[in-house]
Tab-separated table of C-alpha atoms in Angstrom:
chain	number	residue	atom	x	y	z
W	1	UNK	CA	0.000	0.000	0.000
W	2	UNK	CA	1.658	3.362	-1.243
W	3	UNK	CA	2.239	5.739	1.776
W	4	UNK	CA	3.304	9.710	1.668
W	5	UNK	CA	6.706	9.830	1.515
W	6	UNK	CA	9.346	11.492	4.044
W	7	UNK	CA	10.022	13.751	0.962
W	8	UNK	CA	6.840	14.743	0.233
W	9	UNK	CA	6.280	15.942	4.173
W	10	UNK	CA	9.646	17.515	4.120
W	11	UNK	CA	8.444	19.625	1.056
W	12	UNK	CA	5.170	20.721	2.973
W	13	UNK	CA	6.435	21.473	5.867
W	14	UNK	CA	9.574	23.601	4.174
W	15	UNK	CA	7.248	25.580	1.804
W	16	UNK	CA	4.186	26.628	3.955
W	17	UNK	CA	4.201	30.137	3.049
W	18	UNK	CA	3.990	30.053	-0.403
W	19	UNK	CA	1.388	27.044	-0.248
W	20	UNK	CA	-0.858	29.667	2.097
W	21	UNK	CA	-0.442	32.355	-0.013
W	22	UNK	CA	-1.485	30.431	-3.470
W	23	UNK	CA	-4.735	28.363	-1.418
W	24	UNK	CA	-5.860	32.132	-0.236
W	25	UNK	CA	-5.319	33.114	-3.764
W	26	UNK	CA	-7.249	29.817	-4.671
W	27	UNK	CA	-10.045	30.860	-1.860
W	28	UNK	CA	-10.662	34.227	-2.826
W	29	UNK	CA	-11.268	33.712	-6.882
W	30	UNK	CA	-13.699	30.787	-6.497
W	31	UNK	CA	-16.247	32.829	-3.917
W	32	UNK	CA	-15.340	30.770	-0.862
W	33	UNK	CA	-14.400	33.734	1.454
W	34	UNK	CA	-17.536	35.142	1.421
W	35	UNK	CA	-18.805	37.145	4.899
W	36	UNK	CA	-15.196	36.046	6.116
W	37	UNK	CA	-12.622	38.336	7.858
W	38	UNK	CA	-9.316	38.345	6.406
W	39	UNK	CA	-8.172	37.978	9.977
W	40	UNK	CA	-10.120	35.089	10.268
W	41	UNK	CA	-9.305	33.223	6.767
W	42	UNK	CA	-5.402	33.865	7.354
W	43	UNK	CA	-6.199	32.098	11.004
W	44	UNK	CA	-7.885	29.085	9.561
W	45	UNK	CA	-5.568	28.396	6.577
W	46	UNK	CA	-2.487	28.387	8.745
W	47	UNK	CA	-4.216	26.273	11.344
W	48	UNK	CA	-5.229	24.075	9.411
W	49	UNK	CA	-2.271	23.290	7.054
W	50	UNK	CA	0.049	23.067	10.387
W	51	UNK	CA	-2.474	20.163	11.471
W	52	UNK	CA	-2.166	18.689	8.534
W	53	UNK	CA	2.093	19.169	8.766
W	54	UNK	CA	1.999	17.320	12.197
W	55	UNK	CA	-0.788	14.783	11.604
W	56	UNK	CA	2.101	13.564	8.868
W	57	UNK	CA	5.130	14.141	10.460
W	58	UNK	CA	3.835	12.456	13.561
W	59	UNK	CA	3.405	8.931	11.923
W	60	UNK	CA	-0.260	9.125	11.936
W	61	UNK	CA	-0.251	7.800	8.431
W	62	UNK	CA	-3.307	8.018	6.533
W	63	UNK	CA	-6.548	6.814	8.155
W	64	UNK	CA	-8.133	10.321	9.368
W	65	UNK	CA	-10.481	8.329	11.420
W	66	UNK	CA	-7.583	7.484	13.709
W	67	UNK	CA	-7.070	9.063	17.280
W	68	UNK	CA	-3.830	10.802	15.537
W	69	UNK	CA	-6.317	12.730	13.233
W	70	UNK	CA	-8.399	13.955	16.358
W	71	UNK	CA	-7.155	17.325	16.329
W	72	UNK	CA	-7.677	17.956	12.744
W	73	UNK	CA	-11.303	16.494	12.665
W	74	UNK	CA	-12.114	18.827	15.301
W	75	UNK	CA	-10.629	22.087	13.769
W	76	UNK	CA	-12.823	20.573	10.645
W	77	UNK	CA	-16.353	20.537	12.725
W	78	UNK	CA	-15.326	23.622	14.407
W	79	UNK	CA	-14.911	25.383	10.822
W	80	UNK	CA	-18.154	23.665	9.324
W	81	UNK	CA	-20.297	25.101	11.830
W	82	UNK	CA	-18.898	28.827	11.958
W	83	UNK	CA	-20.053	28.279	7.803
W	84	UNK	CA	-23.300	27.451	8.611
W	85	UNK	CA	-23.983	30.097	10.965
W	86	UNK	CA	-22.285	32.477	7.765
W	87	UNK	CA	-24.941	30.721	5.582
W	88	UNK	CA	-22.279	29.241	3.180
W	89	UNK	CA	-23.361	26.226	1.628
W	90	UNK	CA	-21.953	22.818	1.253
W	91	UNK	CA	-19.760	23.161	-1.982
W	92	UNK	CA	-18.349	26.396	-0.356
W	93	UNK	CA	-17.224	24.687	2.842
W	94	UNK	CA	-15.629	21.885	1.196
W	95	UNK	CA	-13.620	24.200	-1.262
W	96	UNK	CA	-12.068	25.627	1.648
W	97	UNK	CA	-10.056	22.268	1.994
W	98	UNK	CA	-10.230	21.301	-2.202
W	99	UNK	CA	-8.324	24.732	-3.094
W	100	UNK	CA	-5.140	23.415	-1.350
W	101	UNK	CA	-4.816	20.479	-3.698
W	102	UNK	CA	-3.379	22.786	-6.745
W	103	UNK	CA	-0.687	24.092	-4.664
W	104	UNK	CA	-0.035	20.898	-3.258
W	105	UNK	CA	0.053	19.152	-6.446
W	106	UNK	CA	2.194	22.024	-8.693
W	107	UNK	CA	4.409	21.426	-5.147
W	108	UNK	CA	4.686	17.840	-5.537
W	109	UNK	CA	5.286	18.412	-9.339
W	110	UNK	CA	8.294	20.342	-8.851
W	111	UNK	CA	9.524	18.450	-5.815
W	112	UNK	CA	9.409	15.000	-8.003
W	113	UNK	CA	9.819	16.261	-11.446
W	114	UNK	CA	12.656	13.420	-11.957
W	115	UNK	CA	10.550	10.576	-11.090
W	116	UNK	CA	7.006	10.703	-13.099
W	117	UNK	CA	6.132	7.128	-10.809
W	118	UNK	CA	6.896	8.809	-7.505
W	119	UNK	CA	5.139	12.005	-8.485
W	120	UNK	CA	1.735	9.933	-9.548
W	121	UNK	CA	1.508	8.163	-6.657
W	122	UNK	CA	2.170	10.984	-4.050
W	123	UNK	CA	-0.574	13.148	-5.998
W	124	UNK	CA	-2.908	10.442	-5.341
W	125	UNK	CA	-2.533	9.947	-1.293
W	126	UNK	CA	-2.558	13.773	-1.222
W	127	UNK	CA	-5.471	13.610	-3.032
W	128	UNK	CA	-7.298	11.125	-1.185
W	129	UNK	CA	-5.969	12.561	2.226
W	130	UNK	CA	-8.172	15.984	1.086
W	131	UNK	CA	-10.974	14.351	-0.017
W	132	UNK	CA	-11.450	12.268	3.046
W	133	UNK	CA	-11.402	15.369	4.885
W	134	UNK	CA	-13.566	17.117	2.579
W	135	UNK	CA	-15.963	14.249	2.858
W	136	UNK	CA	-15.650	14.955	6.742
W	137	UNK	CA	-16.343	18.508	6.616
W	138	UNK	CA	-19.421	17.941	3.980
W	139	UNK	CA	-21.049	15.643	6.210
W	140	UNK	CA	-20.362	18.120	9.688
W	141	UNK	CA	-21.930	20.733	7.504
W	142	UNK	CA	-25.084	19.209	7.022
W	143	UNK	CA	-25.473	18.151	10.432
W	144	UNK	CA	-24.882	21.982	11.968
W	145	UNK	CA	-27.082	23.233	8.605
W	146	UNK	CA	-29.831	20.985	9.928
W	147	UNK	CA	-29.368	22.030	13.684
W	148	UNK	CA	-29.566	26.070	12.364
W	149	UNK	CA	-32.784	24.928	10.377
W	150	UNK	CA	-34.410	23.332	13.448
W	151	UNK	CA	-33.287	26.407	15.862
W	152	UNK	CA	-34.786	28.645	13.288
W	153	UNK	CA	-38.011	26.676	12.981
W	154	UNK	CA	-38.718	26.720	16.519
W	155	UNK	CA	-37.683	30.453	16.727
W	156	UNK	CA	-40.237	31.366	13.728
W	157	UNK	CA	-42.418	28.770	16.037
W	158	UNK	CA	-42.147	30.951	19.258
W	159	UNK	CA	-42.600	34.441	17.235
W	160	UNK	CA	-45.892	33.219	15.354
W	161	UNK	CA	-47.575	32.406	18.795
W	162	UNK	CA	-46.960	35.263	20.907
W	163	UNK	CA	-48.933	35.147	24.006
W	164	UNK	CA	-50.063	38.465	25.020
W	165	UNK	CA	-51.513	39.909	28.277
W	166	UNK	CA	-54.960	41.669	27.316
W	167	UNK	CA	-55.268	42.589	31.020
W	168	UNK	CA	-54.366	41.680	34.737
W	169	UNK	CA	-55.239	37.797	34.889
W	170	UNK	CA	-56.005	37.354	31.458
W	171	UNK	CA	-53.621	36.285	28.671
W	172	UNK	CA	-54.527	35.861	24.891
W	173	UNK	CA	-53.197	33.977	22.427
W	174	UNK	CA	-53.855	34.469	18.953
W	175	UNK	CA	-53.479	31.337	16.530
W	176	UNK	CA	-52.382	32.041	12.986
W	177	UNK	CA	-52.160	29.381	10.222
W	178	UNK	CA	-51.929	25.514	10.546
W	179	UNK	CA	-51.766	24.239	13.711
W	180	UNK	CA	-49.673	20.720	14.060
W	181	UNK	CA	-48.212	18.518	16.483
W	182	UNK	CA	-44.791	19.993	16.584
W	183	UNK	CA	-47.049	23.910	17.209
W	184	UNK	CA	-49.098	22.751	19.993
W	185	UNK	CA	-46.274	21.388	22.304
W	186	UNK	CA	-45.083	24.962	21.539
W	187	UNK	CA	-48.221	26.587	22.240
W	188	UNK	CA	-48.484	24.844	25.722
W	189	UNK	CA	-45.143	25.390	26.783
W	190	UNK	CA	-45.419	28.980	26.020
W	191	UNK	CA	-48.780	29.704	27.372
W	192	UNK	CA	-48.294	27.439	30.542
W	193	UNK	CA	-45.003	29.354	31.006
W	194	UNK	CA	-46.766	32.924	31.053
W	195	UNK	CA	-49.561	31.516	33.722
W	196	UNK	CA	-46.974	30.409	35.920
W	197	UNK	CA	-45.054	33.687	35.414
W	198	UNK	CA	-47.880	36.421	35.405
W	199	UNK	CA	-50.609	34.445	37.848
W	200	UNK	CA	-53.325	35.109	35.145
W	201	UNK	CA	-56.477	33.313	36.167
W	202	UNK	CA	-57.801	33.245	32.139
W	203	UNK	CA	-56.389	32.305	29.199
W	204	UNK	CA	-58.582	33.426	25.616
W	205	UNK	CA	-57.101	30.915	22.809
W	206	UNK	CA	-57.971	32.830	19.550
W	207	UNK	CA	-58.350	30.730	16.646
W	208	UNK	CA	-59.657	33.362	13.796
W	209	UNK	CA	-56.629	32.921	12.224
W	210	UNK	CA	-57.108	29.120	11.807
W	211	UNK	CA	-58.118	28.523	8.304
W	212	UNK	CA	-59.630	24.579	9.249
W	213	UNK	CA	-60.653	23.401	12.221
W	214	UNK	CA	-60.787	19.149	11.825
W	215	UNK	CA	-60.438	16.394	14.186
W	216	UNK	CA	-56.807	16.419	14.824
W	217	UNK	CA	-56.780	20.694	15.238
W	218	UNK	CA	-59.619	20.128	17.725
W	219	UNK	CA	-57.662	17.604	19.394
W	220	UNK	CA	-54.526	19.485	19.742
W	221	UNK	CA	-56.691	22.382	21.236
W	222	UNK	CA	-58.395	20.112	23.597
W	223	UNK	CA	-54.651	19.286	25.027
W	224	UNK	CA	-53.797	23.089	25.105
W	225	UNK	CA	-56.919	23.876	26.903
W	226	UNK	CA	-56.788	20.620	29.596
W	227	UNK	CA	-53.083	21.720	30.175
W	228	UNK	CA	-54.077	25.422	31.381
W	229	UNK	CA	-56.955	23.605	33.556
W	230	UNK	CA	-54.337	21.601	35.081
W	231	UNK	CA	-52.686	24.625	35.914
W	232	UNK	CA	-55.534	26.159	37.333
W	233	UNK	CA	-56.798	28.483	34.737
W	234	UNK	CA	-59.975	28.652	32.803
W	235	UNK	CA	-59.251	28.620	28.864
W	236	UNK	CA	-61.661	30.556	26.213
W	237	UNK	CA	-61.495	29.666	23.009
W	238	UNK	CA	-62.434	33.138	20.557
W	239	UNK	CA	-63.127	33.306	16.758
W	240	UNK	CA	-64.946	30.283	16.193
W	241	UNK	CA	-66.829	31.712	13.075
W	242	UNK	CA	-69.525	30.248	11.182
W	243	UNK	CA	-68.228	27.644	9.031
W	244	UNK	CA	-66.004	26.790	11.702
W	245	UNK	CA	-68.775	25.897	14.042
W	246	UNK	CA	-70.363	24.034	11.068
W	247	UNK	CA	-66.993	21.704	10.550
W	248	UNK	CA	-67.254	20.945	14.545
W	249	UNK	CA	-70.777	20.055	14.478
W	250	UNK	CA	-69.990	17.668	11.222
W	251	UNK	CA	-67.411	16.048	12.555
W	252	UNK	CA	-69.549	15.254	16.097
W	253	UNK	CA	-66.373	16.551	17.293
W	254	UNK	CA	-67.195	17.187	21.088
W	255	UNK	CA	-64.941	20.247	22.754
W	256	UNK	CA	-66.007	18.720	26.628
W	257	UNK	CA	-67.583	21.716	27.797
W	258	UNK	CA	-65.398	24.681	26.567
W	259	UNK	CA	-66.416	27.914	26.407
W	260	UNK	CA	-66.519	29.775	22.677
W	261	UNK	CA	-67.104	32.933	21.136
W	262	UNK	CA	-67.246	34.342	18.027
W	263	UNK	CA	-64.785	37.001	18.438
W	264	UNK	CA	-61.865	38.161	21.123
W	265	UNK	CA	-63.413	41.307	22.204
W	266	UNK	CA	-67.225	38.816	23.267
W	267	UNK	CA	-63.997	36.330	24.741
W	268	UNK	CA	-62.559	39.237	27.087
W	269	UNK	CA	-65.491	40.706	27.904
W	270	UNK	CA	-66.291	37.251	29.397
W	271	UNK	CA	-63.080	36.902	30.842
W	272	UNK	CA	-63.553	40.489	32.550
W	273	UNK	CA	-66.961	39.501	33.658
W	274	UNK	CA	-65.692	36.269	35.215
W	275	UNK	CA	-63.206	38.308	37.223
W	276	UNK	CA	-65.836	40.598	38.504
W	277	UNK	CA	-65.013	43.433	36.723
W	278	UNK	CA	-67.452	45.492	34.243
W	279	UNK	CA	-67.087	47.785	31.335
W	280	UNK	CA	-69.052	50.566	31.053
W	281	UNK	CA	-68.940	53.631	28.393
W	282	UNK	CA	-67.935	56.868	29.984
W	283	UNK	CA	-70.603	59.629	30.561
């Protein structure tokens, strides 16, 4: 099995600045620098072509899956997360590690320009050395795309359910578009959070911007609505409109007792009224 030669390390390791200053070069003209600092792209080449230096010279052979690779593997996931969070995508991270293999291989040219044999089989551990760790990076990318993704999800989750204090002890929260599995648990955890934070004795669940009601939305707001009982609360559900109401009664769908209304300001004025407080017009 062919192996990097002393020779070839030797050459690496004696010609680091020029191989830094052609990758950059390499970097910059194919788009891969994008939103990066130069600061930051001058730290990250040199780190990483000094692990790859002492991952060699150290022995560790070829097999980056080894505990001698360990440092290098790290610096990779490191990297492919900081690109994620940039918004580069998966061809740009990997070209971060690809755009060394020209230097490396006009390097290696030069260095074995005698031996055509030598020179052919150096290019090809170097090249399967990079693409190993290109393969590494790729797959850390999508895993730390896919964890932005989800963080965003449940961020755009959390802003499209505010919950909203109408008035002392009551709490409202309107309900825009579909309402899922994944939504609910983020509904309840939300809404259960502000009881326990503000003491509100009502919460008014407002579902006028629900476009369909059906079984399994009914069931998700029966959940919501025994979970703020359990706390202690009393739960209105607001802007149950017509054809609504007619979907419910269709489906025999049975809300256990709940109270509705047609609109928020019929649910808070119920809310008020349950609180002992009126509303009255000023003379």
């Amino acid at each position: 099995m062919a192996t990097l030669q002393s020779g070839t390390i030797e050459a690496i390791k004696k010609n680091q600045a020029p191989l830094l200053a052609q990758w950059t070069a390499n970097l910059e003209a194919s788009g891969a620098t994008r939103n990066l600092k130069d600061q930051d792209l001058k730290q990250q080449t040199t780190d990483f072509l000094q692990l790859i230096v002492s991952g060699l010279n150290d022995g560790n052979g070829l097999n980056v899956a080894s505990a001698g690779w360990d440092d290098i593997r790290l610096f990779l996931e490191k990297l492919s997360r900081s690109r994620a969070l940039l918004g580069h995508d998966s061809s740009q991270t990997a070209n971060f590690i690809l755009s060394l293999k020209g230097p490396l291989f006009a390097l290696l040219q030069n260095h074995y320009q005698d031996s055509p044999a030598q020179l052919a089989e150096q290019v090809w551990e170097i090249s399967e050395l990079l693409d190993t760790l290109g393969m590494h990076t790729i797959r850390t990318f999508q895993k730390s795309r896919e964890e932005v993704i989800k963080r965003q999800q449940e961020e755009l989750l959390e802003l499209s359910t505010p919950v909203v204090k109408l008035w002392d002890g009551v709490l409202a929260l309107p309900m825009i578009g579909t309402l899922d599995s994944q939504r609910t648990q983020v509904v309840m955890e939300s809404l259960l959070q502000r009881i326990v934070e503000t003491g509100s004795e009502i919460a008014i669940i407002d579902i006028t911007g629900v476009p369909t009601v059906d079984t399994l939305v009914a069931q998700h707001l029966l959940k919501t609505v025994t979970a703020i009982r359990l706390m202690g609360a009393d739960c209105i559900i607001s802007g149950v409109r017509p054809q609504i109401a007619q979907t419910i009664v269709h489906l025999g769908l049975d809300l256990q007792g709940v109270v509705t209304k047609a609109n928020l300001a019929d649910a808070l004025k119920l809310a008020l009224t349950r609180l002992g407080m009126t509303i009255s017009k000023a003379n």
